[in-house]
Amino acid sequence: ASTNLVESREDENCSSVMELQTNQITGANSSDFSPGTKVAGNRLLLAIFLASAVAIGTLLFVRFQRRVPQPEVTRLVQLTDDGLPKRRIATDGRNVYFNEAIRGRYITATVPIGGGLIRRIDTPFANSYLLDVSDDGNWLLVVSWEASLEEYGPLWIVSTSGAPARRAGSVICHAAAFSPDARLIVYATGVELWVVDSLAFSPHRIAILPGTPQHIRWSPDGKRIMFSVRGINSADLVPWEVAVAQDGRF
């Protein structure tokens, strides 16, 4: 009888120990993997991700701002004193080119960037209206017309050294600009933007815009064409740009 009593007590003790261990395991599992714990963990990860994204974005913004300082005017220098109205200024870094209005017509002229004597660019046109100068300073883009001050007409490539001007194919425009290597010319006619090879003069339309494109310029790396668009029924100018792909397409 005593032997049976001892065995019964040992069985009860084993059962109690097993129940205790089972309860501990079950309790730990239910606590660790409850829905509330999962939600809290997800929220923590999301908060860490958002904080990291904001920090990285702030660092990139600050770094970009440091690399591209805002331009500012530090000094003004008077280059001419002839008293004539001037329009559409362009420069190659050594000379400044511009249009002057003389007795109801336009001529194209130049002056050294440090100031000095004004030199007229000779052309055979009644009106010679400058649009752009090549980066090497060898060529000008000029439109010509016979009567009134239209600022719109056939496009010519004019040498700054006195060589004869040559017609840019059949291009008629009111704005134009050389690419950095002077191989391409982008020009505007009406509300359309076109590109043409400066030797073959084979035009290709880039875009039809909601207004008149003006003040065309290429980025120094040749990857973007920047210009302003004047609305058809508005005097406001809106900045636009067109990307140039690596293969030269637009």
Short mmCIF file of C-alpha atoms in Angstrom, two decimals:
data_model
loop_
_atom_site.label_atom_id
_atom_site.label_comp_id
_atom_site.label_asym_id
_atom_site.label_seq_id
_atom_site.Cartn_x
_atom_site.Cartn_y
_atom_site.Cartn_z
CA ALA A 1 0.00 0.00 0.00
CA SER A 2 2.80 2.41 0.82
CA THR A 3 4.45 1.61 -2.51
CA ASN A 4 1.25 2.45 -4.40
CA LEU A 5 0.92 5.70 -2.44
CA VAL A 6 4.46 6.81 -3.36
CA GLU A 7 3.89 5.99 -7.04
CA SER A 8 0.60 7.93 -7.02
CA ARG A 9 2.28 10.97 -5.49
CA GLU A 10 5.13 10.82 -8.02
CA ASP A 11 2.59 10.64 -10.85
CA GLU A 12 0.80 13.68 -9.47
CA ASN A 13 4.08 15.59 -9.15
CA CYS A 14 5.06 14.73 -12.74
CA SER A 15 1.65 15.82 -14.00
CA SER A 16 1.93 19.11 -12.11
CA VAL A 17 5.40 19.76 -13.51
CA MET A 18 4.24 18.97 -17.05
CA GLU A 19 1.20 21.25 -16.69
CA LEU A 20 3.41 24.04 -15.37
CA GLN A 21 5.85 23.70 -18.26
CA THR A 22 3.02 23.57 -20.79
CA ASN A 23 1.41 26.69 -19.31
CA GLN A 24 4.74 28.53 -19.40
CA ILE A 25 5.39 27.60 -23.03
CA THR A 26 1.85 28.42 -24.11
CA GLY A 27 1.91 31.73 -22.23
CA ALA A 28 5.23 32.73 -23.77
CA ASN A 29 4.02 31.89 -27.28
CA SER A 30 0.73 33.73 -26.95
CA SER A 31 2.50 36.79 -25.56
CA ASP A 32 5.27 36.87 -28.17
CA PHE A 33 3.07 36.35 -31.24
CA SER A 34 -0.13 38.18 -30.35
CA PRO A 35 -1.69 40.48 -33.04
CA GLY A 36 -0.96 43.56 -30.96
CA THR A 37 2.73 42.72 -30.87
CA LYS A 38 2.84 42.28 -34.68
CA VAL A 39 1.15 45.64 -35.28
CA ALA A 40 3.51 47.41 -32.91
CA GLY A 41 6.50 45.85 -34.64
CA ASN A 42 5.28 46.89 -38.07
CA ARG A 43 4.68 50.44 -36.90
CA LEU A 44 8.19 50.60 -35.47
CA LEU A 45 9.73 49.40 -38.74
CA LEU A 46 7.65 51.89 -40.73
CA ALA A 47 8.71 54.74 -38.43
CA ILE A 48 12.39 53.78 -38.82
CA PHE A 49 12.03 53.61 -42.61
CA LEU A 50 10.32 57.01 -42.86
CA ALA A 51 12.88 58.63 -40.56
CA SER A 52 15.72 57.21 -42.66
CA ALA A 53 14.11 58.41 -45.90
CA VAL A 54 13.66 61.93 -44.52
CA ALA A 55 17.26 62.02 -43.28
CA ILE A 56 18.65 60.84 -46.62
CA GLY A 57 16.49 63.30 -48.55
CA THR A 58 17.63 66.17 -46.34
CA LEU A 59 21.29 65.26 -46.80
CA LEU A 60 20.89 65.06 -50.60
CA PHE A 61 19.08 68.39 -50.69
CA VAL A 62 21.76 70.13 -48.64
CA ARG A 63 24.52 68.57 -50.75
CA PHE A 64 22.82 69.61 -53.99
CA GLN A 65 22.34 73.13 -52.73
CA ARG A 66 26.03 73.35 -51.92
CA ARG A 67 27.06 72.10 -55.36
CA VAL A 68 24.81 74.56 -57.23
CA PRO A 69 25.21 77.97 -55.61
CA GLN A 70 22.66 80.62 -56.46
CA PRO A 71 24.03 83.19 -58.94
CA GLU A 72 24.24 86.77 -57.79
CA VAL A 73 25.29 90.09 -59.31
CA THR A 74 28.54 91.27 -57.73
CA ARG A 75 29.63 94.00 -60.15
CA LEU A 76 28.26 96.13 -63.01
CA VAL A 77 30.49 97.31 -65.87
CA GLN A 78 29.35 99.61 -68.69
CA LEU A 79 30.54 98.26 -72.05
CA THR A 80 29.12 100.78 -74.56
CA ASP A 81 28.22 104.45 -74.61
CA ASP A 82 26.84 105.10 -78.12
CA GLY A 83 23.32 105.76 -76.83
CA LEU A 84 21.62 103.34 -79.27
CA PRO A 85 18.90 100.88 -78.17
CA LYS A 86 20.17 97.28 -77.93
CA ARG A 87 18.38 93.94 -77.94
CA ARG A 88 19.04 90.17 -77.82
CA ILE A 89 22.46 89.94 -76.16
CA ALA A 90 24.67 86.84 -76.56
CA THR A 91 28.28 86.05 -75.64
CA ASP A 92 30.98 83.47 -76.30
CA GLY A 93 32.87 84.46 -73.15
CA ARG A 94 35.26 86.78 -75.00
CA ASN A 95 32.97 89.14 -76.88
CA VAL A 96 29.41 90.37 -76.42
CA TYR A 97 27.13 90.35 -79.47
CA PHE A 98 23.90 92.33 -79.73
CA ASN A 99 21.40 94.06 -82.02
CA GLU A 100 21.24 97.82 -82.39
CA ALA A 101 18.32 99.83 -83.81
CA ILE A 102 19.53 102.53 -86.22
CA ARG A 103 17.10 104.67 -88.24
CA GLY A 104 14.32 102.10 -88.29
CA ARG A 105 16.45 99.00 -88.98
CA TYR A 106 18.48 96.47 -87.02
CA ILE A 107 22.19 95.77 -87.32
CA THR A 108 24.32 93.20 -85.46
CA ALA A 109 27.38 94.43 -83.58
CA THR A 110 29.97 93.25 -81.05
CA VAL A 111 32.19 94.61 -78.29
CA PRO A 112 34.92 92.94 -76.18
CA ILE A 113 33.64 91.58 -72.90
CA GLY A 114 35.90 94.02 -71.03
CA GLY A 115 34.57 97.01 -72.99
CA GLY A 116 36.04 98.94 -75.92
CA LEU A 117 35.15 99.90 -79.47
CA ILE A 118 31.90 98.61 -81.00
CA ARG A 119 32.44 96.67 -84.24
CA ARG A 120 29.63 96.15 -86.71
CA ILE A 121 29.09 92.65 -88.16
CA ASP A 122 28.74 93.22 -91.90
CA THR A 123 25.83 91.46 -93.59
CA PRO A 124 24.05 92.04 -96.91
CA PHE A 125 20.64 92.27 -95.22
CA ALA A 126 18.39 95.27 -94.74
CA ASN A 127 17.78 93.99 -91.22
CA SER A 128 20.18 91.70 -89.39
CA TYR A 129 18.79 90.38 -86.13
CA LEU A 130 21.04 88.28 -83.87
CA LEU A 131 19.63 85.14 -82.25
CA ASP A 132 22.71 83.27 -80.94
CA VAL A 133 26.49 82.83 -81.12
CA SER A 134 28.38 79.52 -81.22
CA ASP A 135 30.44 78.61 -78.15
CA ASP A 136 33.69 79.04 -80.08
CA GLY A 137 32.64 82.51 -81.23
CA ASN A 138 33.05 81.72 -84.94
CA TRP A 139 29.40 81.77 -86.05
CA LEU A 140 26.24 83.77 -85.44
CA LEU A 141 22.63 82.81 -86.03
CA VAL A 142 20.86 85.76 -87.64
CA VAL A 143 17.41 86.27 -89.15
CA SER A 144 16.83 88.81 -91.90
CA TRP A 145 13.86 90.62 -93.40
CA GLU A 146 13.33 93.53 -95.72
CA ALA A 147 10.66 95.79 -94.24
CA SER A 148 9.50 96.87 -90.76
CA LEU A 149 10.77 95.40 -87.49
CA GLU A 150 9.31 91.91 -87.77
CA GLU A 151 12.04 89.96 -85.91
CA TYR A 152 10.99 86.95 -88.01
CA GLY A 153 12.45 85.66 -91.25
CA PRO A 154 14.97 83.40 -93.02
CA LEU A 155 17.75 82.01 -90.82
CA TRP A 156 21.39 82.66 -91.76
CA ILE A 157 24.72 81.43 -90.37
CA VAL A 158 27.05 84.44 -90.30
CA SER A 159 30.82 84.28 -89.79
CA THR A 160 32.32 86.61 -87.18
CA SER A 161 35.56 86.76 -89.20
CA GLY A 162 34.01 88.22 -92.35
CA ALA A 163 33.42 85.08 -94.46
CA PRO A 164 30.24 85.09 -96.60
CA ALA A 165 26.98 84.29 -94.78
CA ARG A 166 25.20 81.08 -95.73
CA ARG A 167 21.51 80.27 -95.65
CA ALA A 168 20.37 77.65 -93.11
CA GLY A 169 18.44 75.59 -95.64
CA SER A 170 14.85 76.77 -95.94
CA VAL A 171 14.47 77.57 -92.23
CA ILE A 172 12.26 80.53 -91.35
CA CYS A 173 12.03 81.32 -87.63
CA HIS A 174 11.90 83.88 -84.85
CA ALA A 175 14.23 82.16 -82.34
CA ALA A 176 17.17 79.76 -82.67
CA ALA A 177 20.22 78.44 -80.80
CA PHE A 178 23.36 76.41 -81.53
CA SER A 179 24.07 73.17 -79.69
CA PRO A 180 27.34 73.33 -77.64
CA ASP A 181 29.28 71.73 -80.51
CA ALA A 182 27.44 73.84 -83.14
CA ARG A 183 26.46 70.65 -84.96
CA LEU A 184 22.72 71.17 -84.41
CA ILE A 185 20.45 74.19 -84.44
CA VAL A 186 17.15 74.29 -82.58
CA TYR A 187 14.73 76.89 -83.89
CA ALA A 188 11.15 78.04 -83.28
CA THR A 189 8.55 78.88 -85.86
CA GLY A 190 5.04 79.72 -84.69
CA VAL A 191 4.23 77.34 -81.81
CA GLU A 192 6.54 74.60 -83.09
CA LEU A 193 10.07 73.68 -82.05
CA TRP A 194 12.38 72.14 -84.67
CA VAL A 195 15.97 70.87 -84.88
CA VAL A 196 18.18 70.94 -87.97
CA ASP A 197 21.72 69.81 -88.73
CA SER A 198 23.95 72.85 -89.28
CA LEU A 199 25.54 71.28 -92.38
CA ALA A 200 22.88 69.09 -94.00
CA PHE A 201 19.92 71.32 -92.97
CA SER A 202 17.51 68.40 -92.66
CA PRO A 203 14.78 69.63 -90.24
CA HIS A 204 12.97 67.50 -87.67
CA ARG A 205 10.08 68.70 -85.52
CA ILE A 206 10.56 68.26 -81.77
CA ALA A 207 7.35 69.58 -80.25
CA ILE A 208 4.12 71.53 -80.71
CA LEU A 209 3.69 73.89 -77.76
CA PRO A 210 0.72 75.74 -76.19
CA GLY A 211 2.30 79.08 -77.07
CA THR A 212 5.25 80.75 -78.78
CA PRO A 213 8.71 79.42 -77.75
CA GLN A 214 11.28 82.14 -77.11
CA HIS A 215 14.79 82.65 -75.65
CA ILE A 216 16.05 79.18 -76.65
CA ARG A 217 19.23 77.93 -74.99
CA TRP A 218 21.07 74.59 -74.73
CA SER A 219 22.50 73.36 -71.45
CA PRO A 220 26.36 73.31 -71.46
CA ASP A 221 26.37 69.48 -71.54
CA GLY A 222 23.97 69.40 -74.51
CA LYS A 223 21.46 67.21 -72.64
CA ARG A 224 18.65 69.76 -72.36
CA ILE A 225 17.08 72.51 -74.44
CA MET A 226 15.61 75.30 -72.34
CA PHE A 227 13.23 78.02 -73.48
CA SER A 228 10.26 80.13 -72.45
CA VAL A 229 6.73 79.79 -73.83
CA ARG A 230 4.50 82.83 -74.21
CA GLY A 231 0.81 81.90 -74.15
CA ILE A 232 -1.25 82.67 -77.24
CA ASN A 233 -3.62 84.88 -75.23
CA SER A 234 -1.20 85.83 -72.46
CA ALA A 235 1.93 87.91 -71.98
CA ASP A 236 3.29 85.54 -69.31
CA LEU A 237 6.46 83.56 -70.01
CA VAL A 238 6.55 79.98 -68.69
CA PRO A 239 9.89 78.09 -68.53
CA TRP A 240 10.05 74.80 -70.44
CA GLU A 241 12.74 72.29 -71.32
CA VAL A 242 13.20 69.31 -73.65
CA ALA A 243 15.51 66.41 -72.81
CA VAL A 244 18.04 65.18 -75.37
CA ALA A 245 18.71 61.42 -75.32
CA GLN A 246 22.22 59.95 -75.58
CA ASP A 247 21.61 58.99 -79.20
CA GLY A 248 20.72 62.61 -80.00
CA ARG A 249 16.97 62.01 -80.15
CA PHE A 250 14.41 64.24 -78.43
#
